[in-house]
XYZ file of C-alpha atoms in Angstrom:
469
model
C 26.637 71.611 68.801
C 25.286 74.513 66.759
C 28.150 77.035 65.973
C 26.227 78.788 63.799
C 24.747 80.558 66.557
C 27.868 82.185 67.707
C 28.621 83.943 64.807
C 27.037 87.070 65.350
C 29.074 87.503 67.918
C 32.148 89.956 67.424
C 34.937 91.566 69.304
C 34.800 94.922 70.828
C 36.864 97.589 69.031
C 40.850 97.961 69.888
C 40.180 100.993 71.681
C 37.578 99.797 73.947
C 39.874 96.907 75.529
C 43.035 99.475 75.288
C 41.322 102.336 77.343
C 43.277 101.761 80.007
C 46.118 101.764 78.538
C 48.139 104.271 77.753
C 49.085 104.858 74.276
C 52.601 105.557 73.587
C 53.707 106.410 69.870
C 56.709 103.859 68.215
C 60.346 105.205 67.035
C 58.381 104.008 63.466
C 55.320 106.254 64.144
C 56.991 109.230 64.978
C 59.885 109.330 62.799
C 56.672 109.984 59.651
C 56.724 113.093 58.719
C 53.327 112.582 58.588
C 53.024 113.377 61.914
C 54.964 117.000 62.230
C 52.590 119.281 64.366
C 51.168 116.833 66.052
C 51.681 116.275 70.022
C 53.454 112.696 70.779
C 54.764 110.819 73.602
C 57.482 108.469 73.160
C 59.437 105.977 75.463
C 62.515 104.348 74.787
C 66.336 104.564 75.545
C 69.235 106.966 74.603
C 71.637 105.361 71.734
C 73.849 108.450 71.015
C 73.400 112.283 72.762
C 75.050 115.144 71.736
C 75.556 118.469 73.070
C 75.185 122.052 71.348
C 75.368 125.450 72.438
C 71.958 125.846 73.677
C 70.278 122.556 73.200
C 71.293 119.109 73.373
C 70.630 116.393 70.833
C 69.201 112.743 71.697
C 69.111 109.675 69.437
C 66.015 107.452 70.671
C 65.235 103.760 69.921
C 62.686 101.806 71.404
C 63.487 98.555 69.916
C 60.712 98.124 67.672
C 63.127 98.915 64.293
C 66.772 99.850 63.971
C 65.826 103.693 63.045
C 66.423 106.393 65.843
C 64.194 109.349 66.344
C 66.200 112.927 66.864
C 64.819 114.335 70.496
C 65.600 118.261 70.985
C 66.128 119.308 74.220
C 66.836 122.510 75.541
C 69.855 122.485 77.785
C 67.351 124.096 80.829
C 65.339 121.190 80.594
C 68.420 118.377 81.075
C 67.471 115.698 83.810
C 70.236 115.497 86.304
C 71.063 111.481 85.379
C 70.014 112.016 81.655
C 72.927 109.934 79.679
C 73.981 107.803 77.032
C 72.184 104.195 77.635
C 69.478 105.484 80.274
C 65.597 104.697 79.647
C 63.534 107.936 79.055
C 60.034 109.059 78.356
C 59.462 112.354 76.061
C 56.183 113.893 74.986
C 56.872 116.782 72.569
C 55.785 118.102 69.005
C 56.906 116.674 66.030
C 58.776 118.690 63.990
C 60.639 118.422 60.273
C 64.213 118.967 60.863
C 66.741 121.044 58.121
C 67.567 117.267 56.884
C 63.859 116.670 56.038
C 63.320 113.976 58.655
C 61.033 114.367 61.598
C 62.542 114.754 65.242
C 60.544 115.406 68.397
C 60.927 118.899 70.156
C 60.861 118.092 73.760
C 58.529 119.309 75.932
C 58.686 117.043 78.838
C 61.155 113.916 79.665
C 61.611 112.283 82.461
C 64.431 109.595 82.941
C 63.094 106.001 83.995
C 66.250 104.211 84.610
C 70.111 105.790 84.783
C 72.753 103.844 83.209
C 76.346 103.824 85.020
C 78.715 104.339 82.372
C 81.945 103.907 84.567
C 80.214 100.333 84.694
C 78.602 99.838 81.698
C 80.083 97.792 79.032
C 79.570 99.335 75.837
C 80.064 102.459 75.156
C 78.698 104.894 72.920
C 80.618 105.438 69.172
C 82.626 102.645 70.237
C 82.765 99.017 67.935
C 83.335 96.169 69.912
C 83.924 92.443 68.133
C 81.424 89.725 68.705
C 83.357 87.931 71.319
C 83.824 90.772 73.575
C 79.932 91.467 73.382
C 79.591 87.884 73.816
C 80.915 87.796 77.638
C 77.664 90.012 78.269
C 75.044 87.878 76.841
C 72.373 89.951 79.092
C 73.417 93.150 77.863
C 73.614 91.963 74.235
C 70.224 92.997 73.326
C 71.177 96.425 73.794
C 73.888 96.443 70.584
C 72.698 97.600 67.893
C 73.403 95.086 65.736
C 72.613 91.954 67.747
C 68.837 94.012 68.542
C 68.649 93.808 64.536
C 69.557 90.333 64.686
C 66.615 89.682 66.934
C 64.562 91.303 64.983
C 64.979 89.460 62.019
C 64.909 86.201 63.776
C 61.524 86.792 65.101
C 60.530 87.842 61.532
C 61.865 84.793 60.039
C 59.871 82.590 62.614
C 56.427 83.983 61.630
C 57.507 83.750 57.693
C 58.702 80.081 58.099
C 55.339 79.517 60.046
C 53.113 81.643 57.591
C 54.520 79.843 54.469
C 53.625 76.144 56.455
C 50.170 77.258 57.121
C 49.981 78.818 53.621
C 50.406 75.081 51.787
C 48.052 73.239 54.747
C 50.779 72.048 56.959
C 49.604 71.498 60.700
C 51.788 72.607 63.509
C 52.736 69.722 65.877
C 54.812 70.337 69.000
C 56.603 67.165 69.165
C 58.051 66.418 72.587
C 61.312 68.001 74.465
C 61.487 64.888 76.593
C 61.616 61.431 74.658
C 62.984 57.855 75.132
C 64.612 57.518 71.670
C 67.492 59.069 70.187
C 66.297 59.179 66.610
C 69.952 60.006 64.617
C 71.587 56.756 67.019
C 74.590 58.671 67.267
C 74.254 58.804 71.300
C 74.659 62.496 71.385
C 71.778 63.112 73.886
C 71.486 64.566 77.620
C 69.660 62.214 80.192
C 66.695 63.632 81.691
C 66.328 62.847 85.678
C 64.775 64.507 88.610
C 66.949 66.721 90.928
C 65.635 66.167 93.670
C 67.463 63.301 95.964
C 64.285 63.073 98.497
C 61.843 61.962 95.280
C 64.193 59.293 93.785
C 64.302 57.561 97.433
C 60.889 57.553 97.610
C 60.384 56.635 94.100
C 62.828 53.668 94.708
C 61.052 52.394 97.437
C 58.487 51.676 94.806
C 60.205 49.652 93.040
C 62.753 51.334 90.706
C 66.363 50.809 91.333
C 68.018 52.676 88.450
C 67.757 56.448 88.903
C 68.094 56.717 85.396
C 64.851 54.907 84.331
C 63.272 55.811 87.941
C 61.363 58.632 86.913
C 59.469 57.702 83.831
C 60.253 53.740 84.349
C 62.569 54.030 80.942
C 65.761 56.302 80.118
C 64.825 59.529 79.009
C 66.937 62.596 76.898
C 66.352 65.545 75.764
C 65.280 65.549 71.995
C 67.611 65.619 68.831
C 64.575 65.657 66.616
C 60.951 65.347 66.474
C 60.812 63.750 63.066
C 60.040 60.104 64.737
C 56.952 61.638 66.203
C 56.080 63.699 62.714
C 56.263 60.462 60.978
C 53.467 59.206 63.315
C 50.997 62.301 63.277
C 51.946 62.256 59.160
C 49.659 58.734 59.113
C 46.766 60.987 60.011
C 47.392 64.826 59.421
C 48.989 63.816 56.041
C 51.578 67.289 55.950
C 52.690 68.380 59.490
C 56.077 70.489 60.890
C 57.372 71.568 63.651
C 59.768 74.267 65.497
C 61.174 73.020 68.464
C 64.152 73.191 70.229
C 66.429 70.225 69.975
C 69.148 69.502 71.805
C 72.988 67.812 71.116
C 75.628 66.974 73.392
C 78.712 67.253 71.170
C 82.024 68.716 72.664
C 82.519 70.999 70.321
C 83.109 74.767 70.201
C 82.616 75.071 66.929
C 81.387 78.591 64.631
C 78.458 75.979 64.032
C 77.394 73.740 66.343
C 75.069 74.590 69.916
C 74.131 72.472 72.557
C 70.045 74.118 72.350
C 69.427 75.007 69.048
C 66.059 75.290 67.054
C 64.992 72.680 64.211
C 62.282 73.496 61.973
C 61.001 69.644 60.605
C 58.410 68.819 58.140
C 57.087 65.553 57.179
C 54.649 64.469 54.188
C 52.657 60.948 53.497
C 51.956 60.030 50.196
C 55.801 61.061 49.299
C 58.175 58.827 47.681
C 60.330 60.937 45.507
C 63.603 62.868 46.922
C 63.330 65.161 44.122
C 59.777 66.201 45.035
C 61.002 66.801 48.766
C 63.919 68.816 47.687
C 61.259 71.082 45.911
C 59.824 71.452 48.947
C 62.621 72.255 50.864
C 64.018 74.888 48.292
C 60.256 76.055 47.917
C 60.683 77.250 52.095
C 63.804 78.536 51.791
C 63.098 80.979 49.187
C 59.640 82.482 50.640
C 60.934 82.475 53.377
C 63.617 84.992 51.934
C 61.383 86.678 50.185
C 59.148 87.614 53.537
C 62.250 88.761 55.511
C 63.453 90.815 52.649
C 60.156 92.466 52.200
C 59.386 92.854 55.665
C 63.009 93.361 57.436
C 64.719 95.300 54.705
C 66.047 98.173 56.903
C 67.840 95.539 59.034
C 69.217 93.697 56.422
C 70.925 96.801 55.798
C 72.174 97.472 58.895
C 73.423 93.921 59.536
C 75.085 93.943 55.798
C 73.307 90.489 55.188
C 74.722 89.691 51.426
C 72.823 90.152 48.476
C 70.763 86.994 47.675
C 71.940 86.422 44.258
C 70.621 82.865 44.603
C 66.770 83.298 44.852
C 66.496 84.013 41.020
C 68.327 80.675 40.415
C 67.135 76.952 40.644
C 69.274 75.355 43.740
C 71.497 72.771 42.269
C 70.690 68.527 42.158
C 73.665 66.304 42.098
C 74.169 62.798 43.588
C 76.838 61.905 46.137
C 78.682 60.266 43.574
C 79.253 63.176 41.183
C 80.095 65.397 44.267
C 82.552 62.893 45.629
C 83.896 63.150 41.726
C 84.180 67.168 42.229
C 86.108 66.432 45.205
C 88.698 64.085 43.640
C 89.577 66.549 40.901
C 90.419 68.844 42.936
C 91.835 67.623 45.686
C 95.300 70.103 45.255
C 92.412 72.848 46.388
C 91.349 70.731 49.754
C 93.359 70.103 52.838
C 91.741 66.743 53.953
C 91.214 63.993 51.242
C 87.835 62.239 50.743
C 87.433 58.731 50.193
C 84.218 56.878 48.941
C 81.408 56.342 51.455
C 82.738 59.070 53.262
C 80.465 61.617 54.755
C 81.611 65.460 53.956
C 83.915 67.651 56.174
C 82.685 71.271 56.196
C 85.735 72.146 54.059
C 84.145 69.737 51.715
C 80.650 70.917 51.800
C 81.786 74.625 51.016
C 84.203 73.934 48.854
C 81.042 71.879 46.635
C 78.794 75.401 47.201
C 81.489 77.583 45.872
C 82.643 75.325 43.017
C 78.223 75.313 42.113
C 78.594 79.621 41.834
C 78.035 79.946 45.528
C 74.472 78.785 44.746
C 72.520 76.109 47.182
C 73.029 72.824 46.167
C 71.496 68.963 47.226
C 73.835 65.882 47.220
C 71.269 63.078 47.017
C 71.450 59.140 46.724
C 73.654 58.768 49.922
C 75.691 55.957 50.918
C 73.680 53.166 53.177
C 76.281 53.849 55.798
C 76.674 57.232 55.808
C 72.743 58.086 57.238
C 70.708 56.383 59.706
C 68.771 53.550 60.008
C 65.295 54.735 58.848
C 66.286 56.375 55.368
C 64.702 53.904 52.205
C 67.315 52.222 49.547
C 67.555 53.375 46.313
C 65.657 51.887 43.461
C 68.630 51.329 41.668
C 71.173 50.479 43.862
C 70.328 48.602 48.069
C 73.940 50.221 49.176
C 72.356 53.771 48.869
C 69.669 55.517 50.453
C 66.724 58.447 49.067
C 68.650 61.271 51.384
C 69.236 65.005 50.748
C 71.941 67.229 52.209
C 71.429 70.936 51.683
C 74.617 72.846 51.119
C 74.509 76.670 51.106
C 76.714 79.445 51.838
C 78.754 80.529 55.017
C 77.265 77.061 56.908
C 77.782 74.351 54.813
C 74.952 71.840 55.666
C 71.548 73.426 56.020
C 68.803 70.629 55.747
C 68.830 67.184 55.938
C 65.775 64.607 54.943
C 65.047 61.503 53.359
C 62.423 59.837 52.345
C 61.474 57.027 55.100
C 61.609 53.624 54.966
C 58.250 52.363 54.795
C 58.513 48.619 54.650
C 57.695 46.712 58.289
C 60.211 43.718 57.444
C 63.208 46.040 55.899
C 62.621 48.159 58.631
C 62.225 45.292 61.979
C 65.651 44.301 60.428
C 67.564 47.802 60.398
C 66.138 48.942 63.838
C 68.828 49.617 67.014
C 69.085 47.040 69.180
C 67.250 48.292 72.006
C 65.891 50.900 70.764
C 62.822 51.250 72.372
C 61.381 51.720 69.102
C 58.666 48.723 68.662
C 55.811 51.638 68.384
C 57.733 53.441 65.128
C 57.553 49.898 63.375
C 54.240 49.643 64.096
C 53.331 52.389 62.251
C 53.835 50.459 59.473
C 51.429 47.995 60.298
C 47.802 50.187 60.036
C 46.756 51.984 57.009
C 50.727 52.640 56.146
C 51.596 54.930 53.412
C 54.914 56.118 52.493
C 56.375 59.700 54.219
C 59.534 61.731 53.672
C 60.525 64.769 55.225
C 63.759 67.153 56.075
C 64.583 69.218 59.173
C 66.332 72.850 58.876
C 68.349 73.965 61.918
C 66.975 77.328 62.156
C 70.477 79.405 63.462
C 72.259 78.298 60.831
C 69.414 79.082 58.539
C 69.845 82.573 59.788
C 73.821 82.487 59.451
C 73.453 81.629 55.535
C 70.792 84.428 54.941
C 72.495 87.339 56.788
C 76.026 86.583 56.492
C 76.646 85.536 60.376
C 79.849 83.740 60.736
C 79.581 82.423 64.410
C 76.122 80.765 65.417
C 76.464 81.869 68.813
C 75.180 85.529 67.290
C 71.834 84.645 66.162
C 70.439 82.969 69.176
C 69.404 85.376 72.132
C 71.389 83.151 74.725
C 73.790 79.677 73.288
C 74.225 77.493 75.262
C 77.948 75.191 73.970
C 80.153 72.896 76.103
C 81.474 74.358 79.355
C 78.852 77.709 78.972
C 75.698 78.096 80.421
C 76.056 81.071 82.347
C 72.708 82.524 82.545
């Protein structure tokens, strides 16, 4: 097919496919000074209102930024249900107020939606602590500081996507259902129709377990997608993805979910743990860099802490000189560590703060500390090319490895049972070596704004015994 014939063809201007729709300005737009004189309309909800002798005062956000525009309204023109928390709609003239900011003289507002305040759960000039606000999950949003959250979260997802497609990565949406359990530690959900009517009939077909009825083999939600990225690696050479995973752990913890989000990348032609730690420090940092440029006046508002670390190289230790850290000061740490051990958390930020509260990597694992498909060490078959990422507030960030790319060492480590005969193959046409790491992207956004419980950077958690909504 010719393509070339297409190209003259071009889209019609933004304000031809918009002209039905009406324009409303953004909290952003309006709060320019640029704009004073001019006639605007604005739509958004009431954060704080005050009342003065003859007019009444109305702070305004719309969600698009954490500023609020300053709406005058003369007391005459008050709707009945106008209050704190209600959704309006204003159309006024921009004005410069005595502080030098621009607010919007009223003209006309009309109230969308009232807000019941004997009902309502936050109200205004009133602080509440995170698990208070966390019993209200649907009303979250609304907080100020959890909108900023949001905010930032989405701008970290385009940065951490940006900075993949910037260095040729190709996006690969690896699947939520799978038949493996690629970290073998048995932490999965089953996956199996609801519906009682379609497993009889499905039976009657010939399947007697209602586990495997469905597909014909068990299936679970996904703890990773890295088995699959290994596969489309073979042919796309560098590929991610950023996916929700899933772990059934009974645990409450300040860190772990039961949905979460991973970002994983994998890369053929890799062989070298240093190279992939490059890589993963290389991510982190841009993606930083984006958010900071980008999301600055949220930062603020959140008090995210000052990211002393992106002028410095992350540290590069091995297991063994970390486990030595450990040992000398073990009057500092609660729980003793003994070799081959993996790290507690008190470990792991005990290591980050002892580095200058810099990120560090603890390479050159112990065999039986990581699973089955991580390659031995050149120098020594009892430990494996693996990299922990330790940073601040969270501990463990990213985890990778370079994979183990020989068919016999690898038919001899698989699970029994495993269900795994078409991941060996892979080794068996055109092989080349791979590595890769996955980031869990909440606790990415715990380290980089200072969050202490992960349950405040994801719009709803979901953790044992909770899944309300």
């Amino acid at each position: 097919m010719n393509f070339k014939r297409f190209t003259h063809l071009k889209l019609p201007p933004e304000q031809y496919l918009r002209k039905n729709i009406h324009k409303y300005a953004t909290i952003c737009e309006t709060n320019d000074t640029k704009n004073v004189g001019k006639r605007l309309e604005v739509q958004g909800w009431v954060r704080a209102l005050r009342k003065m002798k003859n007019n009444i005062f109305l702070d305004v956000n719309d969600g698009t930024s954490s500023q609020h525009l300053q709406v005058v309204l003369n007391k005459n023109q008050k709707p009945e249900n106008l209050n704190y928390g209600c959704s309006i709609v204003i159309e006024g003239q921009v004005a410069q107020a005595p502080n030098g900011r621009a607010e919007l003289q009223a003209e006309n507002i009309q109230v969308i939606g009232s807000c019941d305040l004997n009902e309502y759960p936050f109200l205004p000039r009133k602080q509440y602590e995170s698990e208070y606000v966390r019993q209200f999950l649907h009303l979250r949003p609304r907080t100020r500081t959890f909108s900023s959250i949001m905010r930032l979260r989405s701008l970290a997802s385009d940065a951490i996507r940006d900075h993949f497609s910037k260095h040729n990565f190709i996006n690969v949406d690896t699947p939520i259902i799978t038949s493996n359990d690629c970290e073998g530690a048995g932490e999965v959900f089953n996956v199996q129709p609801n519906s009682h009517e379609l497993l009889a009939k499905m039976k009657k077909e010939g399947s007697t377990d209602a586990t495997t009825t469905y597909f014909n083999t068990k299936t679970f939600l996904s703890v990773s997608g890295q088995l699959h990225l290994e596969a489309c690696a073979r042919a796309l050479s560098k590929v991610y993805n950023f996916c929700p995973a899933f772990r059934a752990e009974n645990s409450k913890s300040r860190l772990h979910l039961s949905e979460f989000y991973m970002i994983e990348a994998e890369l053929a032609f890799m062989t070298s743990v240093r190279d992939l730690a490059n890589e993963a420090e290389l991510l982190v940092k841009s993606t930083m860099l984006r958010i900071i440029e980008k999301g600055a006046l949220d930062l603020k508002f959140v008090q995210a802490p000052e990211p002393a670390w992106l002028n410095r190289a992350f540290g590069f230790i091995t297991y063994q000189e970390a486990l030595d850290t450990l040992n000398r000061h073990a009057d500092k740490l609660a729980f003793p560590i003994k070799q081959g051990e993996n790290f507690a958390k008190e470990h792991e930020l005990f290591l980050v703060q002892h580095y200058g509260n810099v990120p560090v990597f603890i390479v050159d694992w112990p065999k039986e500390c990581k699973p089955f498909y991580m390659q031995e060490c050149d120098y020594d078959n009892n430990k494996v090319k693996a990299l922990d990422l330790l940073v601040p507030t969270v501990g463990e960030l990213i985890g990778g490895s370079v994979r183990e790319d020989n068919y016999v060492k690898l038919k001899d480590k698989l699970p029994c049972n495993s269900n795994l005969d078409w991941y060996l193959q892979l080794r068996k046409y055109g092989n080349v070596p791979t590595a890769g790491f996955g980031m869990g992207f909440e606790r990415f956004l715990q380290f980089i704004l200072g969050v202490p419980n992960i349950k405040d950077v994801i719009p709803f958690p979901r953790w044992p015994y909770n899944c309300n909504l």
